[in-house]
Coordinates of C-alpha atoms in Angstrom, one line a residue:
Chain N
M279 CA 72.7 61.9 -81.1
R280 CA 76.3 61.9 -79.9
I281 CA 79.0 62.4 -82.4
V282 CA 82.8 62.5 -82.0
S283 CA 84.9 63.9 -84.7
L284 CA 88.7 64.2 -84.9
A285 CA 89.9 67.3 -86.7
G286 CA 92.9 69.1 -88.0
G287 CA 92.7 72.7 -89.3
I288 CA 91.0 74.2 -92.4
G289 CA 89.5 71.1 -94.0
G290 CA 88.4 69.6 -90.7
A291 CA 86.9 72.9 -89.5
R292 CA 84.9 73.4 -92.7
F293 CA 83.6 69.8 -92.6
L294 CA 82.5 70.4 -88.9
R295 CA 80.6 73.4 -89.9
G296 CA 78.7 71.3 -92.4
L297 CA 78.2 68.6 -89.7
R298 CA 76.8 71.0 -87.3
A299 CA 74.4 72.4 -89.9
A300 CA 73.4 68.8 -90.9
V301 CA 72.5 67.8 -87.3
P302 CA 72.0 71.0 -85.3
D303 CA 70.7 69.1 -82.3
A304 CA 73.5 66.6 -82.1
E305 CA 76.0 66.7 -79.3
I306 CA 79.3 67.0 -81.2
T307 CA 82.6 66.6 -79.5
V308 CA 85.6 67.6 -81.5
I309 CA 89.1 66.2 -80.7
G310 CA 91.5 68.7 -82.1
N311 CA 95.0 68.1 -83.3
T312 CA 97.6 69.9 -81.2
G313 CA 100.7 68.5 -82.9
D314 CA 101.0 71.7 -84.9
D315 CA 101.2 73.8 -81.7
I316 CA 104.2 76.0 -81.4
T317 CA 105.6 78.6 -79.0
L318 CA 106.3 81.8 -80.9
F319 CA 107.6 85.0 -79.2
G320 CA 106.9 83.3 -75.8
L321 CA 103.3 82.8 -76.7
R322 CA 101.6 79.4 -77.2
V323 CA 99.9 79.1 -80.6
C324 CA 97.5 76.3 -81.3
P325 CA 96.7 76.7 -85.0
D326 CA 94.2 73.8 -85.4
L327 CA 92.2 74.4 -82.3
D328 CA 91.9 78.1 -83.2
T329 CA 90.9 77.3 -86.8
V330 CA 88.1 75.1 -85.5
M331 CA 87.1 77.7 -82.9
Y332 CA 87.2 80.6 -85.3
T333 CA 85.5 78.8 -88.1
L334 CA 82.6 77.5 -86.0
G335 CA 82.5 80.7 -84.0
G336 CA 82.1 83.0 -87.0
G337 CA 85.5 84.7 -86.7
I338 CA 87.5 83.0 -89.4
N339 CA 89.1 84.6 -92.4
E340 CA 86.9 82.7 -94.9
E341 CA 89.1 83.3 -97.9
Q342 CA 92.3 82.2 -96.2
G343 CA 90.8 79.5 -94.2
W344 CA 92.8 80.3 -91.1
G345 CA 93.3 83.4 -88.9
R346 CA 90.8 86.0 -88.1
E347 CA 88.6 88.1 -90.4
K348 CA 89.4 91.8 -90.8
E349 CA 92.8 91.1 -89.5
S350 CA 95.7 93.6 -89.2
H351 CA 99.4 92.9 -88.7
V352 CA 100.8 95.7 -86.6
V353 CA 102.3 93.5 -83.8
K354 CA 104.0 91.3 -86.4
E355 CA 105.5 94.3 -88.2
E356 CA 106.8 95.7 -84.9
L357 CA 108.3 92.4 -83.9
A358 CA 110.1 92.4 -87.2
A359 CA 111.3 95.9 -86.6
Y360 CA 112.9 94.6 -83.4
G361 CA 114.5 91.9 -85.6
V362 CA 112.8 89.1 -83.7
E363 CA 112.5 85.7 -85.3
P364 CA 110.7 83.9 -86.8
Q365 CA 109.2 86.3 -89.3
W366 CA 107.7 83.6 -91.5
F367 CA 104.7 82.8 -89.3
G368 CA 101.8 85.1 -90.0
L369 CA 100.2 86.0 -86.8
G370 CA 97.6 88.8 -87.0
D371 CA 96.7 91.3 -84.2
R372 CA 93.4 89.7 -83.4
D373 CA 94.9 86.3 -83.4
F374 CA 97.7 87.6 -81.1
A375 CA 95.1 88.4 -78.4
T376 CA 94.0 84.7 -78.4
H377 CA 97.6 83.6 -77.9
I378 CA 98.2 86.1 -75.2
V379 CA 95.1 84.9 -73.2
R380 CA 96.1 81.3 -73.7
S381 CA 99.7 81.8 -72.6
Q382 CA 98.6 83.8 -69.6
M383 CA 96.2 81.1 -68.5
L384 CA 98.8 78.3 -69.2
E385 CA 101.3 80.2 -67.2
A386 CA 98.8 80.5 -64.4
G387 CA 98.5 76.7 -64.3
Y388 CA 95.4 76.0 -66.3
T389 CA 95.5 73.1 -68.6
L390 CA 95.1 73.4 -72.4
S391 CA 91.7 71.9 -72.1
Q392 CA 90.6 74.5 -69.6
V393 CA 92.1 77.3 -71.6
T394 CA 90.3 76.0 -74.8
E395 CA 87.1 75.9 -72.9
A396 CA 87.6 79.4 -71.7
L397 CA 88.4 80.7 -75.2
C398 CA 85.3 78.9 -76.5
D399 CA 83.2 80.7 -73.9
R400 CA 83.6 83.7 -76.2
W401 CA 83.3 81.9 -79.5
Q402 CA 80.5 79.5 -78.8
P403 CA 81.4 77.1 -81.6
G404 CA 78.4 74.9 -81.0
V405 CA 80.6 71.9 -80.4
R406 CA 82.6 70.7 -77.4
L407 CA 86.2 71.3 -78.5
L408 CA 88.8 69.2 -76.7
P409 CA 92.6 69.2 -77.4
M410 CA 93.8 65.7 -78.2
S411 CA 96.0 66.0 -75.1
D412 CA 97.0 68.5 -72.4
D413 CA 100.5 67.3 -72.7
R414 CA 102.8 69.1 -75.0
C415 CA 103.6 67.0 -78.1
E416 CA 104.7 68.6 -81.3
T417 CA 105.3 67.2 -84.7
H418 CA 108.8 67.4 -86.0
V419 CA 110.1 66.7 -89.5
V420 CA 113.5 65.5 -90.5
I421 CA 114.8 67.3 -93.6
T422 CA 118.1 67.8 -95.4
D423 CA 118.7 71.3 -96.6
E424 CA 121.7 73.7 -96.9
Q425 CA 122.1 73.4 -93.1
G426 CA 122.4 69.7 -93.4
R427 CA 120.2 66.9 -92.1
R428 CA 118.1 68.1 -89.1
A429 CA 114.8 67.9 -87.4
V430 CA 112.7 71.1 -87.6
H431 CA 109.3 71.9 -86.1
F432 CA 106.4 71.0 -88.3
Q433 CA 105.5 74.6 -88.8
E434 CA 109.0 75.4 -90.1
W435 CA 108.7 72.7 -92.7
W436 CA 105.0 73.5 -93.5
V437 CA 104.9 77.3 -93.4
R438 CA 108.5 78.5 -93.9
L439 CA 109.5 75.8 -96.4
R440 CA 106.0 75.2 -97.8
A441 CA 106.9 71.5 -97.7
S442 CA 109.3 72.1 -100.6
V443 CA 112.0 70.0 -99.1
P444 CA 111.1 66.4 -98.8
A445 CA 110.3 65.1 -95.3
E446 CA 112.5 62.1 -94.6
S447 CA 110.5 61.3 -91.5
I448 CA 107.8 62.8 -89.4
A449 CA 107.6 62.2 -85.6
L450 CA 105.2 63.4 -82.9
V451 CA 107.7 64.3 -80.2
G452 CA 106.3 63.6 -76.7
A453 CA 103.6 61.2 -77.9
D454 CA 104.9 58.3 -76.0
T455 CA 104.1 59.8 -72.6
A456 CA 101.1 61.9 -73.6
A457 CA 97.7 61.2 -72.3
P458 CA 94.4 62.0 -73.9
A459 CA 92.9 65.2 -72.5
P460 CA 90.2 64.8 -69.9
G461 CA 86.9 63.9 -71.5
V462 CA 88.4 62.5 -74.8
L463 CA 88.1 58.8 -74.0
A464 CA 84.7 59.3 -72.3
A465 CA 83.4 61.2 -75.3
I466 CA 84.5 58.4 -77.6
E467 CA 83.0 55.9 -75.3
A468 CA 79.6 57.7 -75.2
A469 CA 79.5 58.4 -78.9
D470 CA 77.0 56.9 -81.2
F471 CA 79.6 57.1 -83.9
V472 CA 82.8 58.8 -85.0
I473 CA 83.4 60.8 -88.1
L474 CA 86.8 61.5 -89.6
P475 CA 86.7 64.6 -91.7
P476 CA 89.0 65.0 -94.8
S477 CA 91.8 66.3 -92.6
N478 CA 95.4 65.4 -93.2
P479 CA 95.8 61.7 -92.5
V480 CA 99.4 62.0 -91.3
V481 CA 99.8 65.3 -89.4
S482 CA 96.2 65.9 -88.3
I483 CA 94.2 62.7 -87.9
G484 CA 97.4 60.5 -87.8
T485 CA 98.7 62.7 -85.0
I486 CA 95.6 62.4 -82.9
L487 CA 95.6 58.6 -83.4
Q488 CA 99.1 58.5 -81.9
I489 CA 98.1 59.6 -78.5
P490 CA 98.1 56.4 -76.4
G491 CA 94.6 55.2 -75.9
I492 CA 92.7 57.1 -78.5
R493 CA 93.0 54.6 -81.4
E494 CA 92.2 51.8 -79.0
A495 CA 89.1 53.6 -77.8
L496 CA 88.0 54.1 -81.4
T497 CA 88.3 50.5 -82.4
G498 CA 85.1 49.5 -80.7
K499 CA 83.1 52.3 -82.3
T500 CA 81.4 52.9 -85.7
V501 CA 83.9 55.1 -87.5
V502 CA 83.3 56.6 -90.9
G503 CA 86.0 58.6 -92.7
V504 CA 85.9 61.0 -95.6
S505 CA 88.8 60.7 -98.0
P506 CA 91.1 63.7 -98.1
I507 CA 92.3 62.5 -101.5
I508 CA 90.4 62.8 -104.7
G509 CA 91.8 61.2 -107.8
G510 CA 95.4 61.1 -106.5
A511 CA 95.6 64.6 -105.2
P512 CA 94.7 66.2 -101.8
V513 CA 91.4 68.0 -101.7
R514 CA 93.4 70.9 -100.2
G515 CA 96.8 71.5 -98.5
M516 CA 99.9 69.4 -99.0
A517 CA 98.8 66.0 -97.6
D518 CA 100.8 64.4 -100.5
A519 CA 104.1 65.6 -99.0
C520 CA 103.2 64.1 -95.7
L521 CA 102.0 60.8 -97.2
T522 CA 105.2 60.5 -99.2
A523 CA 107.2 61.0 -96.1
I524 CA 105.7 58.0 -94.4
G525 CA 105.9 55.9 -97.6
V526 CA 102.2 56.0 -98.5
E527 CA 100.8 56.7 -101.9
T528 CA 98.6 59.8 -102.4
S529 CA 95.4 58.0 -103.2
A530 CA 92.0 57.3 -101.5
Q531 CA 92.9 53.6 -101.5
A532 CA 96.2 54.1 -99.8
V533 CA 94.8 56.3 -97.1
L534 CA 92.0 53.8 -96.5
S535 CA 94.7 51.1 -96.1
L536 CA 96.7 53.4 -93.8
Y537 CA 93.7 53.9 -91.5
G538 CA 92.8 50.2 -91.8
S539 CA 89.7 48.1 -91.2
D540 CA 90.4 47.9 -87.5
L541 CA 89.7 51.7 -87.3
L542 CA 87.3 52.3 -90.2
D543 CA 83.8 50.9 -90.8
G544 CA 82.9 53.2 -93.7
W545 CA 84.9 55.3 -96.2
L546 CA 83.5 58.0 -98.4
V547 CA 85.4 58.6 -101.6
A548 CA 84.9 60.8 -104.7
P549 CA 83.0 59.2 -107.7
E550 CA 86.3 58.9 -109.6
D551 CA 87.7 56.7 -106.8
S552 CA 84.7 54.3 -106.6
S553 CA 87.0 51.3 -107.3
V554 CA 88.6 51.7 -103.9
A555 CA 88.0 48.8 -101.6
L556 CA 89.1 47.2 -98.4
E557 CA 87.7 44.1 -96.7
G558 CA 85.6 45.0 -93.7
V559 CA 85.0 48.6 -94.8
R560 CA 82.0 49.9 -96.6
V561 CA 83.1 52.2 -99.3
E562 CA 80.7 54.7 -100.9
A563 CA 81.2 57.3 -103.6
R564 CA 79.9 60.8 -103.0
P565 CA 80.8 64.3 -104.2
L566 CA 83.5 65.3 -101.7
L567 CA 84.2 68.9 -102.6
M568 CA 83.2 71.2 -99.8
S569 CA 82.6 74.0 -102.3
D570 CA 80.0 75.8 -100.3
P571 CA 78.1 75.3 -96.9
D572 CA 75.3 73.4 -98.6
A573 CA 77.6 70.9 -100.3
T574 CA 79.5 70.5 -97.1
A575 CA 76.4 69.8 -95.1
E576 CA 75.3 67.3 -97.7
L577 CA 78.7 65.6 -97.4
A578 CA 78.3 65.5 -93.6
R579 CA 74.8 64.0 -94.0
A580 CA 76.2 61.3 -96.3
A581 CA 78.8 60.4 -93.7
L582 CA 76.2 60.4 -90.9
A583 CA 73.8 58.3 -92.9
L584 CA 76.5 55.7 -93.6
A585 CA 77.5 55.7 -90.0
Q586 CA 73.9 55.2 -88.8
E587 CA 73.5 52.4 -91.3
L588 CA 76.7 50.7 -90.2
S589 CA 76.0 51.1 -86.5
R590 CA 72.7 49.3 -86.7
Chain U
M299 CA 131.1 115.6 -70.8
R300 CA 129.5 112.8 -68.8
I301 CA 126.0 113.4 -67.4
V302 CA 123.8 111.2 -65.4
S303 CA 120.1 111.9 -65.2
L304 CA 117.4 110.1 -63.3
A305 CA 114.1 110.0 -65.1
G306 CA 110.5 109.0 -64.7
G307 CA 108.1 109.1 -67.7
I308 CA 106.7 111.9 -69.8
G309 CA 108.3 115.0 -68.1
G310 CA 111.6 113.3 -67.7
A311 CA 111.7 112.1 -71.3
R312 CA 110.9 115.5 -72.7
F313 CA 113.5 117.1 -70.5
L314 CA 116.0 114.5 -71.7
R315 CA 115.3 115.3 -75.3
G316 CA 116.1 118.9 -74.5
L317 CA 119.3 117.9 -72.7
R318 CA 120.4 115.8 -75.6
A319 CA 119.7 118.7 -78.0
A320 CA 121.6 121.1 -75.6
V321 CA 124.8 118.9 -75.5
P322 CA 124.7 116.5 -78.4
D323 CA 128.2 115.3 -77.8
A324 CA 127.8 114.6 -74.1
E325 CA 127.7 111.0 -72.9
I326 CA 124.3 110.8 -71.1
T327 CA 123.3 107.9 -68.9
V328 CA 119.7 107.8 -67.9
I329 CA 118.7 105.9 -64.8
G330 CA 115.1 105.0 -65.4
N331 CA 112.3 104.4 -62.9
T332 CA 110.9 100.9 -62.9
G333 CA 108.7 101.2 -59.9
D334 CA 105.7 101.7 -62.3
D335 CA 106.4 98.4 -64.0
I336 CA 103.6 96.0 -64.1
T337 CA 102.8 92.5 -65.5
L338 CA 99.7 92.7 -67.6
F339 CA 98.3 89.7 -69.6
G340 CA 101.4 87.9 -68.7
L341 CA 103.6 90.5 -70.3
R342 CA 106.1 92.7 -68.6
V343 CA 105.3 96.4 -69.1
C344 CA 107.9 99.1 -68.2
P345 CA 106.0 102.4 -68.9
D346 CA 108.8 104.8 -67.9
L347 CA 111.6 103.1 -69.7
D348 CA 109.5 102.9 -72.8
T349 CA 108.4 106.5 -72.6
V350 CA 112.1 107.5 -72.5
M351 CA 113.0 105.1 -75.3
Y352 CA 110.1 106.1 -77.6
T353 CA 110.5 109.8 -76.9
L354 CA 114.2 109.9 -77.6
G355 CA 113.9 107.3 -80.3
G356 CA 111.3 109.2 -82.3
G357 CA 108.4 106.8 -81.8
I358 CA 106.4 108.5 -79.1
N359 CA 102.8 109.7 -79.4
E360 CA 103.7 113.4 -79.0
E361 CA 100.2 114.6 -78.1
Q362 CA 99.7 111.9 -75.4
G363 CA 103.2 111.9 -74.2
W364 CA 103.3 108.1 -73.8
G365 CA 102.7 105.2 -76.1
R366 CA 103.5 104.9 -79.8
E367 CA 102.6 107.3 -82.6
K368 CA 100.0 106.0 -85.2
E369 CA 98.8 103.5 -82.7
S370 CA 96.0 101.0 -83.0
H371 CA 94.2 99.0 -80.3
V372 CA 93.1 95.8 -81.9
V373 CA 94.8 93.5 -79.4
K374 CA 93.3 95.4 -76.4
E375 CA 89.8 95.2 -77.9
E376 CA 90.2 91.5 -78.5
L377 CA 91.4 90.9 -75.0
A378 CA 88.3 92.8 -73.8
A379 CA 86.1 90.6 -76.0
Y380 CA 87.6 87.6 -74.1
G381 CA 86.6 89.4 -70.9
V382 CA 90.2 89.5 -69.7
E383 CA 91.1 92.1 -67.0
P384 CA 92.3 94.7 -66.6
Q385 CA 90.7 96.7 -69.3
W386 CA 91.7 100.1 -67.9
F387 CA 95.3 100.0 -69.0
G388 CA 95.7 101.4 -72.5
L389 CA 98.2 99.2 -74.4
G390 CA 98.3 99.8 -78.1
D391 CA 99.3 97.2 -80.7
R392 CA 102.7 98.7 -81.5
D393 CA 103.4 98.9 -77.8
F394 CA 102.3 95.3 -77.3
A395 CA 105.2 94.2 -79.5
T396 CA 107.7 95.8 -77.2
H397 CA 106.2 94.0 -74.2
I398 CA 106.2 90.7 -76.1
V399 CA 109.8 91.1 -77.0
R400 CA 110.7 92.1 -73.4
S401 CA 108.7 89.3 -71.8
Q402 CA 110.2 86.7 -74.1
M403 CA 113.7 87.8 -73.3
L404 CA 113.1 88.0 -69.6
E405 CA 111.6 84.5 -69.7
A406 CA 114.7 83.3 -71.6
G407 CA 116.8 84.6 -68.7
Y408 CA 118.0 88.0 -69.8
T409 CA 118.1 90.8 -67.2
L410 CA 115.9 93.9 -67.6
S411 CA 119.2 95.8 -68.3
Q412 CA 120.0 93.5 -71.2
V413 CA 116.5 93.6 -72.5
T414 CA 116.4 97.4 -72.4
E415 CA 119.7 97.5 -74.2
A416 CA 118.3 95.2 -76.9
L417 CA 115.2 97.3 -77.3
C418 CA 117.3 100.4 -77.5
D419 CA 119.3 98.8 -80.4
R420 CA 116.2 99.5 -82.4
W421 CA 115.3 102.9 -81.0
Q422 CA 118.8 104.5 -80.8
P423 CA 117.7 107.0 -78.1
G424 CA 121.2 108.7 -78.1
V425 CA 121.6 108.1 -74.4
R426 CA 122.5 105.0 -72.4
L427 CA 119.2 103.9 -70.8
L428 CA 119.6 101.8 -67.6
P429 CA 116.8 100.6 -65.4
M430 CA 117.3 101.6 -61.8
S431 CA 117.4 98.0 -60.9
D432 CA 117.2 94.6 -62.5
D433 CA 115.3 93.4 -59.5
R434 CA 111.6 93.6 -59.5
C435 CA 110.3 96.3 -57.2
E436 CA 106.9 97.9 -57.8
T437 CA 105.2 100.8 -56.2
H438 CA 102.1 100.0 -54.3
V439 CA 99.6 102.5 -52.8
V440 CA 97.4 102.0 -49.8
I441 CA 93.9 103.3 -50.4
T442 CA 90.4 103.0 -48.9
D443 CA 87.6 102.6 -51.3
E444 CA 84.3 100.6 -51.6
Q445 CA 86.4 97.4 -51.3
G446 CA 87.9 98.6 -48.0
R447 CA 91.4 99.5 -47.0
R448 CA 93.9 97.8 -49.3
A449 CA 97.1 98.1 -51.2
V450 CA 96.9 98.4 -54.9
H451 CA 99.6 98.5 -57.6
F452 CA 100.6 102.1 -58.4
Q453 CA 99.1 101.8 -61.9
E454 CA 95.7 100.8 -60.5
W455 CA 95.7 104.0 -58.4
W456 CA 97.2 106.2 -61.1
V457 CA 95.5 104.9 -64.2
R458 CA 92.3 103.2 -63.1
L459 CA 91.4 105.6 -60.3
R460 CA 93.3 108.6 -61.7
A461 CA 94.5 109.2 -58.2
S462 CA 91.0 110.3 -57.2
V463 CA 91.1 108.3 -54.0
P464 CA 93.7 109.6 -51.5
A465 CA 96.9 107.6 -51.2
E466 CA 97.3 106.8 -47.5
S467 CA 100.8 105.6 -48.1
I468 CA 103.1 104.7 -50.9
A469 CA 105.7 101.9 -50.7
L470 CA 108.2 100.5 -53.2
V471 CA 107.7 96.8 -52.6
G472 CA 111.0 95.0 -53.0
A473 CA 113.2 98.0 -52.6
D474 CA 114.9 96.6 -49.4
T475 CA 116.6 93.8 -51.3
A476 CA 117.0 95.5 -54.7
A477 CA 120.4 96.3 -56.1
P478 CA 121.2 99.0 -58.6
A479 CA 121.4 97.6 -62.2
P480 CA 124.9 96.9 -63.5
G481 CA 126.4 100.2 -64.6
V482 CA 124.3 102.5 -62.5
L483 CA 126.8 103.2 -59.7
A484 CA 129.7 103.3 -62.1
A485 CA 127.9 105.8 -64.3
I486 CA 127.2 108.0 -61.3
E487 CA 130.8 107.7 -60.2
A488 CA 132.1 108.7 -63.6
A489 CA 129.6 111.5 -64.1
D490 CA 130.8 115.2 -64.2
F491 CA 127.4 116.0 -62.8
V492 CA 123.9 114.7 -62.2
I493 CA 120.6 116.3 -63.4
L494 CA 117.2 115.6 -61.9
P495 CA 114.5 116.5 -64.5
P496 CA 111.1 117.7 -63.3
S497 CA 109.9 114.2 -62.9
N498 CA 107.6 113.1 -60.1
P499 CA 109.6 113.5 -56.8
V500 CA 107.8 110.7 -55.1
V501 CA 107.0 107.9 -57.5
S502 CA 109.7 108.6 -60.1
I503 CA 112.9 110.3 -58.7
G504 CA 111.9 109.3 -55.2
T505 CA 111.6 105.7 -56.3
I506 CA 115.0 105.6 -57.9
L507 CA 116.5 107.1 -54.8
Q508 CA 115.1 104.3 -52.7
I509 CA 117.3 101.6 -54.4
P510 CA 120.0 101.0 -51.9
G511 CA 123.3 102.6 -52.9
I512 CA 122.0 105.1 -55.5
R513 CA 121.3 108.0 -53.1
E514 CA 124.6 107.4 -51.4
A515 CA 126.5 107.4 -54.7
L516 CA 124.8 110.7 -55.6
T517 CA 125.8 112.5 -52.4
G518 CA 129.4 113.0 -53.5
K519 CA 128.4 114.5 -56.9
T520 CA 127.2 117.8 -58.2
V521 CA 123.5 117.4 -58.5
V522 CA 121.1 120.0 -60.0
G523 CA 117.4 119.5 -59.9
V524 CA 114.6 121.1 -61.9
S525 CA 111.5 121.7 -59.8
P526 CA 108.4 119.7 -60.9
I527 CA 106.2 122.3 -59.1
I528 CA 105.4 125.8 -60.3
G529 CA 103.5 128.1 -58.1
G530 CA 102.0 125.3 -56.0
A531 CA 100.9 123.0 -58.8
P532 CA 102.6 120.2 -60.7
V533 CA 104.0 121.2 -64.1
R534 CA 102.1 118.1 -65.4
G535 CA 100.7 114.9 -64.0
M536 CA 99.4 114.4 -60.5
A537 CA 102.5 114.9 -58.4
D538 CA 100.4 116.7 -55.8
A539 CA 98.5 113.5 -55.0
C540 CA 101.8 111.7 -54.4
L541 CA 103.3 114.5 -52.3
T542 CA 100.2 114.7 -50.2
A543 CA 100.4 111.0 -49.5
I544 CA 103.9 111.4 -48.0
G545 CA 102.9 114.5 -46.1
V546 CA 104.8 117.0 -48.2
E547 CA 103.3 120.2 -49.5
T548 CA 103.0 120.8 -53.2
S549 CA 105.5 123.5 -53.6
A550 CA 109.0 124.0 -55.1
Q551 CA 110.2 124.8 -51.5
A552 CA 108.8 121.5 -50.1
V553 CA 110.2 119.4 -52.9
L554 CA 113.6 121.1 -52.4
S555 CA 113.5 120.2 -48.7
L556 CA 112.3 116.7 -49.5
Y557 CA 115.4 116.1 -51.7
G558 CA 117.5 117.9 -49.2
S559 CA 120.9 119.7 -49.3
D560 CA 122.8 116.4 -48.9
L561 CA 121.5 115.4 -52.4
L562 CA 121.1 118.7 -54.2
D563 CA 123.6 121.4 -55.0
G564 CA 121.4 123.4 -57.3
W565 CA 117.7 123.9 -57.7
L566 CA 115.9 125.5 -60.7
V567 CA 112.6 127.0 -59.9
A568 CA 110.1 129.1 -61.8
P569 CA 110.3 132.9 -61.5
E570 CA 107.2 133.0 -59.3
D571 CA 109.0 130.6 -56.8
S572 CA 112.2 132.7 -56.6
S573 CA 111.8 133.1 -52.8
V574 CA 112.5 129.4 -52.4
A575 CA 115.7 128.7 -50.4
L576 CA 117.6 126.1 -48.6
E577 CA 121.0 126.4 -47.0
G578 CA 123.7 124.7 -49.0
V579 CA 121.7 124.7 -52.3
R580 CA 122.0 127.3 -55.0
V581 CA 118.5 128.2 -56.1
E582 CA 118.0 130.0 -59.5
A583 CA 114.8 131.1 -61.1
R584 CA 114.3 130.2 -64.8
P585 CA 111.3 129.6 -67.1
L586 CA 110.5 126.0 -66.4
L587 CA 107.7 125.3 -68.9
M588 CA 108.9 122.8 -71.5
S589 CA 106.5 124.2 -74.1
D590 CA 108.5 123.3 -77.1
P591 CA 111.9 121.7 -78.0
D592 CA 113.7 125.0 -78.0
A593 CA 112.4 126.0 -74.6
T594 CA 113.2 122.6 -73.2
A595 CA 116.8 122.7 -74.5
E596 CA 117.1 126.2 -73.0
L597 CA 116.0 124.8 -69.6
A598 CA 118.5 121.9 -69.9
R599 CA 121.2 124.4 -70.8
A600 CA 120.4 126.4 -67.6
A601 CA 120.6 123.3 -65.5
L602 CA 123.9 122.3 -67.1
A603 CA 125.3 125.8 -66.7
L604 CA 124.4 125.8 -63.0
A605 CA 125.9 122.3 -62.6
Q606 CA 129.1 123.4 -64.3
E607 CA 129.4 126.4 -62.1
L608 CA 128.8 124.5 -58.9
S609 CA 131.2 121.7 -59.8
R610 CA 134.1 124.1 -60.3

């Protein structure tokens, strides 16, 4: 069985762990969001790719959902002692090593795909992890704060401001000229079906779908999505702030409409959202909370079962 | 009082601490060796500049003589877990932060002098620390080992091989076209006298003297050196291996002759080397062991007293 999944960070990574547990023999290709990527202290940081890699590779900080377990913060404290900015992004020492290896390889001329593959050699995530693109494209957010109206990097809005200032618009800078990373379109083409985990529909899944060619390739496939919204609130994270920015209501119905029936064939919602409907999409109600590995695997199994049924 | 001192790593840094204690009001400019510099994991490492900066700034690992106090090695262990080479160079987490800041600034277009000044803003070493040159020039060593005859970076010979393989020759690659860093020649010009600490005469002081213009600028000044050799053995380190490589005996006499009377006006040797002599150079015997801060300050005072006497 060949499965493609698009994924953002924490929610996507946890869902993928359930998916891998549900079908250990499946060939799973994960197309990871790189719109959150940022260069900090001269080092290239790919938060979502790393969250997927660490989560599936057994190195994640489980409680936090991102970063490494048993982490220390000596380098960050020393950088602060030098007065180097930004100080609001929490990189740990173990995590720094990943960014150092990545940056050194990128500087040497390797592509982000090649770097990701090399990093995964260590982590053995049990899936094939591909960045959505080898081209640099980063999400920027227009905000108005005490410094006036300006565009900031997604991480500045998300991490420094905790999305407390409304996003007036969100744009993936560089998307127009970006190409899917090698293997992305071929994996979609070869897939039996595609699963969209409950990742952020705007700045994770939505970002991946903006890379020219990816959405088009998905149109011909059986695609089942898991709603990231339960009863009007995000399962986790601040997806509501992102949806508001693009004029979409925070509801399982609105996200379904945002994805549309040209993309989705099936849509899993929580029991309280069972009234959700869209012509051309099979909606099923299931418990969506990924409260533990078993519940997550069960959710993945439900998504797979629906996809298998729809692809017949 | 204006003093210029050339300096390598551990021995030079300790001597400078004594010098600063001996004449707290003097304006001391240190011209640091950068021939040991190396790019590791994409980060620019300047071991001698950092040893001087950390030692005078109160951050040095006293026992080890190099690196930071209270150091951890998480990043290094993680890099090793990724299989990244080299694994023989011992960078600690605190130290990594210094190299990250330096690399980011160099990448942004700042010169090594500017970077060193910025790093010293934090450390406040109480001296003006200048790299010998802003141009990259690195010491390489020709050796013959199981891989055949080849040139390796000085650090590979020094740290990985612990100088256990004889150096057939030692060359400062890039010296021909390197220029003294801004301020170096002016500081020498303005100096009342110049002190050469007991640093390695080949790969520390000798390296600095190879930068075109520096040795010439020193010729007109009163220069007093402290022998790095006591009774036929280096005070510390492996200077003997370097001297052998350039065909010079490991003795206070041979190093005096190597520096020559065109450079030196005074030469401090240990009591057991009191027979050392060279026409045109005043040789004085003094206890040279920098066994504690007081003894080191006393040695610096002796060098200063001789320099003052000779410059009259």
